[in-house]
Tab-separated table of C-alpha atoms in Angstrom:
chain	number	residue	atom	x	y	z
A	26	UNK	CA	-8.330	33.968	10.782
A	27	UNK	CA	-8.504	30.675	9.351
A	28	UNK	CA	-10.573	29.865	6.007
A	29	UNK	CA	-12.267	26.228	4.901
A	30	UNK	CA	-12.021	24.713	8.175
A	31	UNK	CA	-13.058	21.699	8.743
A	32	UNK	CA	-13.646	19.305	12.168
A	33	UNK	CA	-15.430	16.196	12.374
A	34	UNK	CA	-15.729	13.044	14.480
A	35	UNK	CA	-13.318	14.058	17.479
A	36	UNK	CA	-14.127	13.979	20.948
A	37	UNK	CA	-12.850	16.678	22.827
A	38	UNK	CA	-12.561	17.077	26.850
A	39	UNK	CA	-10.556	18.464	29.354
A	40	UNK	CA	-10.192	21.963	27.926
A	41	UNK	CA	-8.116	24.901	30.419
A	42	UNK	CA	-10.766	27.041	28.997
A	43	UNK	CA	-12.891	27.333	25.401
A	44	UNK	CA	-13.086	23.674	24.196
A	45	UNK	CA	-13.487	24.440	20.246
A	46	UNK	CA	-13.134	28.176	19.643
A	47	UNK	CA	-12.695	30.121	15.990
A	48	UNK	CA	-11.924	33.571	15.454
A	49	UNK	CA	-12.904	35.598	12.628
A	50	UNK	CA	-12.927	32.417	10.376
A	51	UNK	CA	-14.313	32.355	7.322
A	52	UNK	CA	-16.099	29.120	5.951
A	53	UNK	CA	-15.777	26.274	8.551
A	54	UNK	CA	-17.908	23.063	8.784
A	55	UNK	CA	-18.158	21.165	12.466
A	56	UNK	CA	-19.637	17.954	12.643
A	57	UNK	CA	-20.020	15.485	14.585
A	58	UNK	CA	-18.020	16.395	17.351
A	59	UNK	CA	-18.592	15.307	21.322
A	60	UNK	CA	-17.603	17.750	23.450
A	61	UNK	CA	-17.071	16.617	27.399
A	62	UNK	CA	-16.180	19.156	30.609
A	63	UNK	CA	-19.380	19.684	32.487
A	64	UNK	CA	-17.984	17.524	35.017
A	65	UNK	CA	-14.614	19.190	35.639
A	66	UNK	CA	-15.824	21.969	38.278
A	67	UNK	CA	-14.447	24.601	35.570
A	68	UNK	CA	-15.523	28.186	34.701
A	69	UNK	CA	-15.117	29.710	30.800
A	70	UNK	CA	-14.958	26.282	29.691
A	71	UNK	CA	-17.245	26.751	27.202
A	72	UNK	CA	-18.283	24.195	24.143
A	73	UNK	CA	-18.498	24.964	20.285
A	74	UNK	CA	-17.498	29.442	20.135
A	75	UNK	CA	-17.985	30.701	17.008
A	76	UNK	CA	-16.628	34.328	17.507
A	77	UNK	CA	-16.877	37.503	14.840
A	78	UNK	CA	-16.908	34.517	11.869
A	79	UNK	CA	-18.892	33.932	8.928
A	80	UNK	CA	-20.008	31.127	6.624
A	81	UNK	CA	-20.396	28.255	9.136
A	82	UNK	CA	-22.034	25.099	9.430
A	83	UNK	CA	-22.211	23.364	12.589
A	84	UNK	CA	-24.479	19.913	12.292
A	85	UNK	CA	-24.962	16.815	14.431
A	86	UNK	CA	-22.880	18.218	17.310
A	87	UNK	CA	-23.226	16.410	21.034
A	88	UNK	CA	-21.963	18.940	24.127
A	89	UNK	CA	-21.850	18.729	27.773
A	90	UNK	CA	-20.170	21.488	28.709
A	91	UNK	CA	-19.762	23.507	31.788
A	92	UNK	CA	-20.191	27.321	30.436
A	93	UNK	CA	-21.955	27.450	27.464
A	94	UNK	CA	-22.731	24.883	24.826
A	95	UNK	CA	-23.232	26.490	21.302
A	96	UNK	CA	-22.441	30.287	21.715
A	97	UNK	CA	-21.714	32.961	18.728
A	98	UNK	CA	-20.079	36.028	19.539
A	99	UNK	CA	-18.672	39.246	18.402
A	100	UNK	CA	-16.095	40.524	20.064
A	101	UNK	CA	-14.716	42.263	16.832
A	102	UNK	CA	-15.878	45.394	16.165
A	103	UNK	CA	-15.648	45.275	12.220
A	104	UNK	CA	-16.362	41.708	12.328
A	105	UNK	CA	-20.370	41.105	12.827
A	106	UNK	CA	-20.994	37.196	13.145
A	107	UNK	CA	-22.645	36.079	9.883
A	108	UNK	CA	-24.449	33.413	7.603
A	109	UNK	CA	-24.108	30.743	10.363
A	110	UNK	CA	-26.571	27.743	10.400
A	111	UNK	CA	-26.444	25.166	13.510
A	112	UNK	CA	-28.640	22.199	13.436
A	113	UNK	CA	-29.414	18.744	14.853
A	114	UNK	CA	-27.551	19.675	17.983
A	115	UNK	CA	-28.214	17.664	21.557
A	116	UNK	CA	-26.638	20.650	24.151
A	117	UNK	CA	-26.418	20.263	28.398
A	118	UNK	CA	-24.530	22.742	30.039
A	119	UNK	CA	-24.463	24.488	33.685
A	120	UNK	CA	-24.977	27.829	31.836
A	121	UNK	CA	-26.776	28.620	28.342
A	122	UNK	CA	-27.261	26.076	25.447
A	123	UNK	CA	-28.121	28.368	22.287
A	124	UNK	CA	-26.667	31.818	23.136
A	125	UNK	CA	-25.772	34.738	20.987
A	126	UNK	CA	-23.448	37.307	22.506
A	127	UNK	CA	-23.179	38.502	25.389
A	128	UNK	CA	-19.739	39.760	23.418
A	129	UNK	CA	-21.690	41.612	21.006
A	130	UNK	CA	-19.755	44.529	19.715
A	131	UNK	CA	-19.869	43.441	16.251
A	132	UNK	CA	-23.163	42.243	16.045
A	133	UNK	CA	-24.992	39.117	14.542
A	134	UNK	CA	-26.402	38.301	10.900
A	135	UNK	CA	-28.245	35.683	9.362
A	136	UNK	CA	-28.166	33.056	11.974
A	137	UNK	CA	-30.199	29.458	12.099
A	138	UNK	CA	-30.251	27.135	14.363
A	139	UNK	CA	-32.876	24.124	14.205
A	140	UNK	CA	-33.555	20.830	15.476
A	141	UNK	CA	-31.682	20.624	18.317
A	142	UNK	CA	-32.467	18.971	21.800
A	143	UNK	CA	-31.652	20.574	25.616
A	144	UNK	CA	-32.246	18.841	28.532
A	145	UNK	CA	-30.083	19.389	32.107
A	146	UNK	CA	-28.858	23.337	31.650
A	147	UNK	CA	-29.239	25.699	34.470
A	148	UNK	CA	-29.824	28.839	32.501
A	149	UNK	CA	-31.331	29.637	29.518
A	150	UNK	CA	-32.189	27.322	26.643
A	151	UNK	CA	-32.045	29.713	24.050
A	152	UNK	CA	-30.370	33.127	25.258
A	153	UNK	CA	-29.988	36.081	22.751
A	154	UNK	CA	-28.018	38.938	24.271
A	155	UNK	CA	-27.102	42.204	22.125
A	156	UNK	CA	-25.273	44.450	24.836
A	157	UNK	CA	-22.505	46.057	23.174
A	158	UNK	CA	-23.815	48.140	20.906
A	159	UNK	CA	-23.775	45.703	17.402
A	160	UNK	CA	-27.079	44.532	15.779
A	161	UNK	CA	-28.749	41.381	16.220
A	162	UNK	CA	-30.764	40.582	13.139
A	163	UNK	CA	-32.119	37.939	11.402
A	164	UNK	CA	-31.840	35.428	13.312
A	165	UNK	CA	-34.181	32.097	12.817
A	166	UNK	CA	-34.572	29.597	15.839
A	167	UNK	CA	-36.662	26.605	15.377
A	168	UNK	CA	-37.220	23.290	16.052
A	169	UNK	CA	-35.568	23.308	20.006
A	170	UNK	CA	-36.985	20.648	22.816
A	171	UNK	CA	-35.835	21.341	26.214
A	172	UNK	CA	-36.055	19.182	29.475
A	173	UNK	CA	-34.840	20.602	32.667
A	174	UNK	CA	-33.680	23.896	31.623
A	175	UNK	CA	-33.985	26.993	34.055
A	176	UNK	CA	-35.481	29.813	31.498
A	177	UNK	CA	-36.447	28.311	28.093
A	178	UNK	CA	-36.224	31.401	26.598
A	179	UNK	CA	-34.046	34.754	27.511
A	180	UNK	CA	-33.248	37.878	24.810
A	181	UNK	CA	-32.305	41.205	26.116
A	182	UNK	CA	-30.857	43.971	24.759
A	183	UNK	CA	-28.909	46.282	26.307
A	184	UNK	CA	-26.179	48.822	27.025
A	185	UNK	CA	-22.848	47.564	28.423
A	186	UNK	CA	-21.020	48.836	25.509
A	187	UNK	CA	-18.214	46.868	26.146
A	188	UNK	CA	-14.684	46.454	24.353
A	189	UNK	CA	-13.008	43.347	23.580
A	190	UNK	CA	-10.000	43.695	21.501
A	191	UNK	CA	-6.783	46.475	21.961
A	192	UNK	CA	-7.287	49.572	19.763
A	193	UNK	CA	-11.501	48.746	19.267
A	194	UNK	CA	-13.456	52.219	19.735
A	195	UNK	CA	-16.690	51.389	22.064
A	196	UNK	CA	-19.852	51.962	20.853
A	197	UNK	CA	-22.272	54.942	21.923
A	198	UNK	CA	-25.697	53.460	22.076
A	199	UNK	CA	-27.338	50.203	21.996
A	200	UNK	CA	-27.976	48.807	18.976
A	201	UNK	CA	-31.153	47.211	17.152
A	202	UNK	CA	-32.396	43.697	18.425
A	203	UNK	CA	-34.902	42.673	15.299
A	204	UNK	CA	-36.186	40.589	13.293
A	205	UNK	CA	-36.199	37.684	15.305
A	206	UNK	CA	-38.187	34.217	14.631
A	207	UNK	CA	-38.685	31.238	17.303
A	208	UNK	CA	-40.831	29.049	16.337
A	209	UNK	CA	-41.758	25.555	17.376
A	210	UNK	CA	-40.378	24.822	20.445
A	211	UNK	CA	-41.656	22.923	23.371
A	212	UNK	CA	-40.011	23.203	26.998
A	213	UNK	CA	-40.720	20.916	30.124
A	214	UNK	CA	-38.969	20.629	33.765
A	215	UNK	CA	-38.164	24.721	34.134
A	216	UNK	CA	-37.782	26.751	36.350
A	217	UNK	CA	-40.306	29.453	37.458
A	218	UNK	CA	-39.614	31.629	34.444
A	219	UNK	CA	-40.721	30.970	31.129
A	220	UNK	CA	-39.571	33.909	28.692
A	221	UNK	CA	-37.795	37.039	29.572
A	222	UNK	CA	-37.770	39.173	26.744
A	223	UNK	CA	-36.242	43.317	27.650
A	224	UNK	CA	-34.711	46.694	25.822
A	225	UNK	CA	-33.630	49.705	27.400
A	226	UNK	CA	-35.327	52.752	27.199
A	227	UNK	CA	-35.356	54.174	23.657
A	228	UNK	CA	-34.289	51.241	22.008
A	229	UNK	CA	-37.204	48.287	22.542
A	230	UNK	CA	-36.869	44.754	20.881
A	231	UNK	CA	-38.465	45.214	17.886
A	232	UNK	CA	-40.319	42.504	15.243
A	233	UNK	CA	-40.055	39.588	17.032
A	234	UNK	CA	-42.256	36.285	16.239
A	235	UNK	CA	-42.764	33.796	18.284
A	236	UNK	CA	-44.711	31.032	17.309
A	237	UNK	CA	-45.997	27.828	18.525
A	238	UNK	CA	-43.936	27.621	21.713
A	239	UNK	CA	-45.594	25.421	24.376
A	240	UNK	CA	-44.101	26.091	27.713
A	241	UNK	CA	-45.034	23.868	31.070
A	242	UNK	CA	-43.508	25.940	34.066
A	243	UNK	CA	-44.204	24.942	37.306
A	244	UNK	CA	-47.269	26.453	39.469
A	245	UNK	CA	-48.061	26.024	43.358
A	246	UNK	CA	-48.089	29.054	45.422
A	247	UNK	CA	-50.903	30.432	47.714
A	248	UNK	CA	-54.053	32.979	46.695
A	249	UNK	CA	-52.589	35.337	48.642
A	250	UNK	CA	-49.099	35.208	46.450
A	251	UNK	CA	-50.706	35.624	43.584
């Protein structure tokens, strides 16, 4: 519950857990910051979490981590994640690089992310998950390179409804997964998945662009397999 945070310049390794986490901070500005823990054989040690916060700049960031690299969440119901802008980011991780949720209660607003560079991450590239029952909503990706990532892209929405925090009241129904924008991104090296992209039934992904995305997955296989 910080305000006018700012972190720049420090390398950071070894975490027990989250390397760089904020919670329901408002205004924050991290840059420049090397985050190192891929190579610790941890799980949950995740790099830069920006959780149920708003107004945030995160720019020129450099993370090898071994859970995710750059993840928003919302684990807050009254707290959606909001007016957050990411950019000229070079991300490797065992898990996801770009990832919203999957602690999504809250929901996610106005979100950019653009320019950055993947390479080495055995999940997704670029994972949007809205599972708990919060809206994910404007959200602009663009600009992302990726070389030897599993799934270059992965969005989902779904229906764990989960609760995060003492006293919170879970959600009902899935939410809304729209408006959505990737554009201009260019994977090589993945695995044998290119996109996944699902809803629920009843509730479907809805107005989602995707735009000049050139994917090389791997072929081989028999006639008979295909």
């Amino acid at each position: 519950r910080c305000e006018n945070v700012t972190v720049r310049d420090v390398l950071l390794t070894n975490p027990g857990a989250w390397t760089l986490n904020f919670y329901q901070t408002k205004g924050a500005v991290v840059e420049g910051v090397k985050i190192r823990s891929r190579d610790l054989g941890m799980h949950n040690n995740d790099g830069i979490n920006i959780d149920s916060s708003e107004n945030f700049v995160v720019r020129n960031c450099d993370v090898v981590s071994g859970d995710d690299a750059l993840v928003i969440k919302s684990t807050s119901r009254a707290r959606p994640s909001r007016n957050i802008t990411a950019a000229d980011c070079r991300l490797s991780t065992r898990t996801n690089a770009i990832k919203l949720g999957t602690e999504s209660i809250g929901g996610f607003e106005n979100i950019t992310v653009s320019n950055c560079r993947i390479t080495n991450t055995k999940m997704s590239g670029i994972a949007l998950y809205a599972v708990d029952g919060g809206d994910l909503k404007t959200v602009s990706i663009s600009g992302v390179t990726m070389d030897g990532v599993m799934m270059p892209i992965s969005i989902r929405l779904g229906s764990r409804l989960k609760t995060f925090r003492e006293g919170d009241e879970a959600r009902t129904q899935a939410g809304k997964l729209r408006d959505v924008a990737i554009r201009n991104v260019s994977a090589k090296n993945t695995g044998f998945i290119g996109m996944l992209i699902n809803g629920v039934p009843g509730h479907p992904v809805e107005a989602l662009t995707l735009e000049n995305i050139q994917l090389e997955v791997p072929g081989g296989g028999t006639a008979k397999q295909a």
